[in-house]
Coordinates of C-alpha atoms in Angstrom, one line a residue:
M1 CA 42.3 11.6 29.8
L2 CA 42.0 12.1 33.3
L3 CA 39.2 14.7 32.3
L4 CA 36.0 12.9 31.8
P5 CA 36.6 10.4 34.6
L6 CA 36.6 13.9 36.9
L7 CA 33.9 15.3 35.4
L8 CA 31.8 11.8 35.4
E9 CA 32.7 11.4 39.4
A10 CA 31.9 15.5 40.1
T11 CA 28.7 15.0 38.2
L12 CA 27.8 11.7 40.6
L13 CA 28.6 13.8 43.9
Q14 CA 26.8 16.9 42.7
L15 CA 23.4 14.2 42.0
A16 CA 24.0 12.6 45.7
G17 CA 23.6 16.1 47.3
G18 CA 21.0 16.7 49.4
S19 CA 20.1 20.0 47.7
H20 CA 18.9 18.5 44.2
H21 CA 15.7 16.8 43.1
P22 CA 16.2 12.9 42.4
F23 CA 16.1 12.2 38.8
Y24 CA 13.3 13.5 36.7
N25 CA 11.1 12.5 33.9
G26 CA 7.9 14.1 34.2
F27 CA 7.1 14.4 38.0
Y28 CA 9.1 14.1 41.4
Y29 CA 9.8 11.1 42.8
N30 CA 8.5 11.4 46.8
H31 CA 8.2 8.6 49.4
V32 CA 5.7 6.4 47.6
M33 CA 4.9 4.9 51.1
N34 CA 5.3 6.2 54.4
D35 CA 5.7 3.3 56.8
K36 CA 6.6 4.2 60.8
G37 CA 5.9 1.0 62.2
N38 CA 2.9 1.5 63.6
G39 CA 0.8 0.2 61.3
H40 CA -0.8 2.8 59.7
E41 CA 1.0 3.6 56.1
K42 CA 0.4 6.8 54.7
V43 CA 0.4 7.7 50.8
D44 CA 2.0 10.6 49.6
Y45 CA -0.1 10.7 45.7
F46 CA 2.9 11.8 43.4
N47 CA 3.1 15.3 42.2
G48 CA 1.6 16.2 45.7
A49 CA -1.6 15.4 44.3
R50 CA -4.6 12.7 44.3
L51 CA -5.9 12.0 41.1
V52 CA -10.3 10.9 41.3
V53 CA -11.7 9.3 38.5
E54 CA -15.6 9.5 38.6
T55 CA -18.1 7.6 36.3
P56 CA -22.0 7.5 37.0
R57 CA -23.5 4.7 39.6
D58 CA -26.6 4.0 37.4
P59 CA -26.2 2.6 34.0
V60 CA -26.0 3.7 30.7
Y61 CA -29.1 2.6 28.2
S62 CA -29.0 2.5 24.4
L63 CA -30.5 0.6 21.5
S64 CA -28.8 -1.3 19.1
G65 CA -27.9 0.8 15.8
A66 CA -28.1 4.2 18.0
N67 CA -25.5 6.5 19.7
A68 CA -24.5 6.1 23.6
T69 CA -21.8 8.5 25.6
L70 CA -20.4 6.6 28.8
P71 CA -19.8 9.5 31.0
C72 CA -16.5 9.6 32.8
R73 CA -14.2 13.3 34.5
Y74 CA -11.7 13.3 36.4
R75 CA -10.0 15.8 39.3
F76 CA -7.0 16.4 41.6
E77 CA -7.1 16.9 44.9
P78 CA -6.0 19.2 45.8
Q79 CA -6.8 20.7 42.3
Q80 CA -3.8 21.7 40.2
E81 CA -3.0 24.5 37.7
G82 CA -1.6 24.6 34.4
K83 CA -1.7 21.7 31.9
R84 CA -0.8 18.0 32.3
K85 CA -0.2 15.4 29.5
I86 CA -2.9 12.8 30.9
R87 CA -3.4 10.0 29.1
I88 CA -7.0 8.0 29.0
K89 CA -7.7 4.2 28.2
W90 CA -11.2 2.5 27.8
S91 CA -11.2 -1.5 28.0
K92 CA -14.5 -3.2 27.8
L93 CA -14.6 -6.0 30.3
R94 CA -15.9 -8.8 31.2
D95 CA -18.4 -9.2 33.9
D96 CA -16.0 -10.7 36.8
Y97 CA -14.7 -7.3 35.9
T98 CA -11.4 -8.9 33.8
K99 CA -10.1 -7.2 31.4
E100 CA -11.5 -8.1 27.8
Q101 CA -10.6 -5.3 24.9
D102 CA -9.1 -2.5 24.4
V103 CA -11.5 0.2 23.2
L104 CA -9.4 3.9 22.9
V105 CA -6.6 5.3 23.8
A106 CA -5.7 9.3 23.8
I107 CA -3.2 11.6 24.9
G108 CA -4.2 15.1 24.7
K109 CA -6.6 15.7 21.8
T110 CA -4.9 12.4 20.0
Y111 CA -6.6 9.3 20.1
M112 CA -6.8 5.8 18.6
A113 CA -10.1 3.0 18.4
F114 CA -9.6 -0.5 18.2
G115 CA -10.7 -3.7 16.9
D116 CA -14.9 -3.3 16.0
F117 CA -14.9 0.5 17.9
R118 CA -12.2 2.0 15.4
G119 CA -14.5 4.8 13.8
R120 CA -17.2 4.4 16.0
A121 CA -15.1 5.2 19.6
H122 CA -15.0 8.8 20.1
L123 CA -13.3 10.7 22.9
Q124 CA -16.0 13.4 24.1
Q125 CA -14.1 16.5 25.8
G126 CA -16.5 18.8 26.2
G127 CA -14.9 20.7 29.0
R128 CA -11.8 20.3 31.2
H129 CA -11.2 16.8 32.7
E130 CA -13.8 15.4 30.7
A131 CA -13.2 11.7 29.2
S132 CA -16.3 10.8 28.3
L133 CA -16.6 8.1 26.0
L134 CA -19.0 8.3 22.7
V135 CA -19.8 5.1 21.0
S136 CA -21.7 5.4 17.6
D137 CA -23.8 2.9 15.6
V138 CA -23.7 0.5 19.0
R139 CA -23.9 -3.0 18.5
L140 CA -25.3 -6.0 20.2
Q141 CA -22.4 -7.2 21.6
D142 CA -21.2 -3.7 22.6
D143 CA -23.4 -4.6 26.0
G144 CA -21.5 -4.6 29.0
K145 CA -19.0 -3.2 31.6
Y146 CA -16.4 -0.5 30.4
R147 CA -13.5 0.7 32.4
C148 CA -12.5 4.5 32.0
E149 CA -8.6 4.5 33.2
V150 CA -7.0 8.1 33.8
I151 CA -3.1 8.1 33.9
D152 CA -0.8 11.0 35.1
G153 CA 2.7 10.1 35.4
L154 CA 2.6 7.0 37.9
E155 CA -1.0 8.1 38.9
D156 CA -3.2 5.7 37.5
E157 CA -6.8 5.7 38.5
S158 CA -10.0 4.2 37.1
D159 CA -13.6 3.6 37.2
V160 CA -16.1 1.2 35.6
V161 CA -19.5 2.6 33.9
D162 CA -22.1 0.1 32.5
L163 CA -23.7 0.3 29.0
R164 CA -26.7 -2.1 28.8
L165 CA -29.1 -2.0 25.8
Q166 CA -32.5 -2.2 25.8
G167 CA -34.0 -5.6 24.3
V168 CA -35.3 -8.7 24.1
V169 CA -34.4 -11.9 25.7
F170 CA -36.4 -15.0 23.8
P171 CA -35.5 -19.0 24.3
Y172 CA -34.6 -21.1 21.7
Q173 CA -34.2 -24.5 20.3
P174 CA -32.9 -25.5 17.2
P175 CA -35.4 -28.0 14.3
R176 CA -34.0 -31.0 15.8
G177 CA -35.8 -30.2 19.7
Q178 CA -35.4 -29.9 22.9
Y179 CA -31.6 -29.7 24.6
R180 CA -29.6 -30.8 21.7
L181 CA -27.3 -27.3 22.0
N182 CA -23.8 -27.3 23.5
F183 CA -22.1 -23.6 24.2
H184 CA -20.6 -23.4 21.3
E185 CA -23.4 -24.3 19.0
A186 CA -26.2 -22.4 21.4
E187 CA -23.8 -19.5 20.4
R188 CA -23.8 -19.6 17.1
A189 CA -27.5 -20.9 17.0
C190 CA -28.2 -17.2 18.8
R191 CA -25.9 -16.0 15.7
E192 CA -27.8 -17.4 12.7
Q193 CA -31.2 -15.6 14.8
G194 CA -29.9 -12.1 14.3
A195 CA -29.1 -12.3 18.1
L196 CA -26.3 -13.1 20.6
I197 CA -26.2 -15.5 23.7
A198 CA -28.1 -13.7 26.9
T199 CA -25.8 -12.4 30.0
F200 CA -27.4 -13.4 33.1
S201 CA -28.4 -10.0 33.9
Q202 CA -30.3 -9.5 30.6
L203 CA -31.6 -13.1 31.1
F204 CA -32.8 -11.5 35.0
Q205 CA -34.0 -8.5 33.4
A206 CA -36.4 -10.5 31.2
W207 CA -37.5 -12.3 34.7
S208 CA -38.7 -8.9 36.0
E209 CA -40.3 -8.2 32.9
G210 CA -42.5 -11.3 33.3
L211 CA -39.9 -13.9 31.4
D212 CA -41.4 -17.7 32.4
W213 CA -39.9 -20.5 30.8
C214 CA -39.3 -23.9 31.9
N215 CA -36.3 -25.3 30.0
A216 CA -33.0 -24.6 31.5
G217 CA -31.0 -22.7 28.7
W218 CA -27.1 -21.1 28.4
L219 CA -26.2 -17.9 29.2
A220 CA -23.0 -16.2 27.8
D221 CA -20.6 -17.3 30.9
G222 CA -21.3 -20.9 30.4
T223 CA -23.9 -21.3 32.8
V224 CA -27.6 -23.0 32.4
H225 CA -30.1 -21.1 34.2
Y226 CA -34.4 -20.8 33.3
P227 CA -36.8 -18.2 34.6
I228 CA -39.7 -19.0 36.8
R229 CA -42.5 -16.7 37.8
L230 CA -44.9 -19.5 38.4
P231 CA -43.4 -21.8 40.5
R232 CA -45.3 -25.3 39.8
K233 CA -43.9 -28.7 40.3
P234 CA -42.3 -29.9 36.5
C235 CA -40.0 -26.7 37.1
G236 CA -38.6 -26.7 40.3
G237 CA -41.4 -27.7 42.9
L238 CA -44.8 -25.9 43.6
H239 CA -42.9 -24.6 47.4
L240 CA -39.9 -22.6 46.0
A241 CA -40.2 -18.8 45.8
P242 CA -40.4 -17.2 42.2
G243 CA -36.7 -16.8 40.9
I244 CA -34.3 -17.5 38.5
R245 CA -33.0 -21.5 38.3
S246 CA -30.0 -22.4 37.7
Y247 CA -27.8 -25.7 37.0
G248 CA -24.9 -23.5 37.4
P249 CA -21.6 -23.8 35.0
R250 CA -21.7 -27.1 32.9
H251 CA -19.6 -29.0 30.5
R252 CA -19.2 -26.2 27.3
H253 CA -18.7 -29.3 25.0
L254 CA -20.0 -32.2 26.6
H255 CA -23.8 -30.5 28.2
H256 CA -26.8 -30.3 26.1
F257 CA -29.3 -27.5 27.1
D258 CA -31.6 -25.1 24.8
V259 CA -30.7 -20.9 24.6
F260 CA -31.4 -18.1 25.5
C261 CA -30.9 -15.0 23.0
F262 CA -30.7 -11.3 23.3
S263 CA -32.2 -8.9 20.1
S264 CA -32.1 -5.4 20.4
A265 CA -33.8 -2.9 18.5
L266 CA -34.4 -3.1 14.3
R267 CA -32.3 -1.5 11.7
G268 CA -35.0 -2.4 9.5
E269 CA -38.6 -3.2 9.2
I270 CA -40.3 -6.6 9.0
F271 CA -43.5 -6.8 6.9
Y272 CA -45.4 -10.1 6.2
L273 CA -46.6 -11.5 2.9
E274 CA -49.3 -13.9 2.3
P275 CA -50.4 -15.1 -0.9
P276 CA -54.1 -16.7 -1.1
A277 CA -52.5 -20.2 -1.3
G278 CA -49.7 -19.8 1.2
L279 CA -45.8 -20.9 0.4
T280 CA -44.0 -23.7 1.5
L281 CA -40.5 -22.4 3.1
E282 CA -38.4 -22.2 0.2
E283 CA -41.0 -20.2 -1.4
A284 CA -41.4 -17.9 1.0
K285 CA -37.6 -17.6 0.8
Q286 CA -37.9 -16.8 -2.7
A287 CA -41.2 -14.2 -2.0
C288 CA -38.9 -11.8 0.3
Q289 CA -36.0 -11.8 -1.8
D290 CA -38.9 -10.5 -4.9
A291 CA -39.7 -8.1 -2.6
G292 CA -36.1 -6.9 -2.2
A293 CA -35.8 -8.5 1.5
E294 CA -34.4 -11.6 2.9
I295 CA -36.8 -14.4 5.0
A296 CA -37.0 -12.7 8.7
R297 CA -34.8 -14.5 11.5
V298 CA -36.3 -14.9 15.4
G299 CA -34.4 -11.7 16.4
H300 CA -36.0 -9.7 14.0
L301 CA -39.7 -11.3 14.7
Y302 CA -39.1 -10.9 18.7
S303 CA -37.7 -7.3 18.1
A304 CA -40.7 -6.0 16.4
W305 CA -42.9 -7.2 18.6
K306 CA -40.8 -6.2 21.8
F307 CA -40.1 -2.3 20.5
L308 CA -42.4 -1.8 17.1
G309 CA -45.4 -3.4 18.5
L310 CA -45.9 -6.0 15.8
D311 CA -48.9 -7.4 15.9
R312 CA -50.2 -10.1 13.6
C313 CA -52.7 -13.0 13.9
D314 CA -51.7 -14.6 10.8
A315 CA -48.2 -17.3 11.1
G316 CA -45.7 -16.8 9.0
W317 CA -42.0 -18.8 7.9
L318 CA -38.8 -17.5 9.3
A319 CA -35.5 -18.1 8.5
D320 CA -35.1 -21.3 10.4
G321 CA -38.2 -22.8 9.3
S322 CA -40.4 -22.2 12.5
V323 CA -43.7 -21.3 11.9
R324 CA -44.4 -18.4 14.2
Y325 CA -46.9 -15.2 14.8
P326 CA -46.6 -12.5 17.1
I327 CA -49.2 -11.0 19.5
A328 CA -49.3 -7.7 20.8
K329 CA -52.8 -7.2 22.4
P330 CA -53.9 -10.5 23.0
R331 CA -57.5 -11.7 21.8
A332 CA -59.3 -14.4 21.0
N333 CA -58.6 -17.0 18.6
C334 CA -54.5 -15.8 18.8
G335 CA -53.2 -17.7 21.6
P336 CA -52.5 -17.6 25.3
P337 CA -54.3 -14.2 27.0
E338 CA -50.6 -12.7 27.5
P339 CA -48.8 -10.8 24.9
G340 CA -46.3 -13.3 22.7
V341 CA -44.5 -14.7 20.0
R342 CA -46.3 -18.1 19.6
S343 CA -44.8 -20.9 17.7
F344 CA -46.3 -23.2 15.6
G345 CA -42.7 -25.3 15.7
F346 CA -41.0 -26.6 12.8
P347 CA -43.3 -28.0 10.4
S348 CA -42.0 -30.6 7.8
K349 CA -45.1 -29.7 5.6
G350 CA -47.6 -26.8 5.1
R351 CA -48.0 -23.7 3.8
F352 CA -48.0 -20.5 5.4
G353 CA -47.0 -16.6 5.1
V354 CA -44.2 -15.2 5.5
F355 CA -42.3 -12.4 7.7
C356 CA -39.7 -10.7 5.5
Y357 CA -36.9 -8.2 7.0
K358 CA -35.3 -5.5 4.7
E359 CA -32.2 -3.4 6.2
R360 CA -32.8 0.2 5.9

């Protein structure tokens, strides 16, 4: 009966001896922090090597429906020989770098994707120490920042890469008039138009490309802004420099504005129908269905104008009850002297053509 306690005591004495390593579970613990009391701390890395993770500083650009590769590589300093059981994790972040959603986790060649990325996110390991993320069939909501995290035992390093969709930002107000949308209604309005509510970076890019709009609109972070290229009295004043005017964060339920929406390249095609006598809105919807399509949304028309150079000086119905037409090459009798999507508003009656949209 005394044998077990004696064996246990001998084992504990042996582990306490200075000639043996501490407990081992994949790495040896050394002094993590060596504080000599002089105000300078020396870090001793596990495994005796520093883990470095690198992603590109420049954004990665893609289009809706295309594929995108987010590069990520890691290395050890000094270089380590032999295979290591590395864990790789990709996450999508909010604009303030807080975690938003898990994208993919991998150990070796085994990986799992999550949520909307299931079946679309894959780990690209073309070479040693590569941890790049391949996203297929890119969607509007994929736009944003991604964190590549590499874990080696207790070592954990990461870096961030920015995926930006090439797209078009357009201001939107509903049929019932200006400044009628709270934040949640604004999000829904953009989705109904084949788009998403725009981010500040998307609005800034649109402003740099020439967007000038005097009505304030919601953005994805709950702030309200409007872009001004040509300063004028009703739009903040004559003496302010061009830029993005800001109302700052607003109450998402109580305050009402318009909204800025973002759409990328089309997954299908837009075509125009115009019977000799024109169409009412209901007749327009039916005409598109008879042609094996659906009546186009506002986001579809802006995307076709932006990416396909759609140019038509004939007004047509859209799904929200508005009547618009796209001009890529300005000319007489087709509106202002700059390219854009012109609007006739939301006529309660009248007969027009219709823009139809058909998925590929």
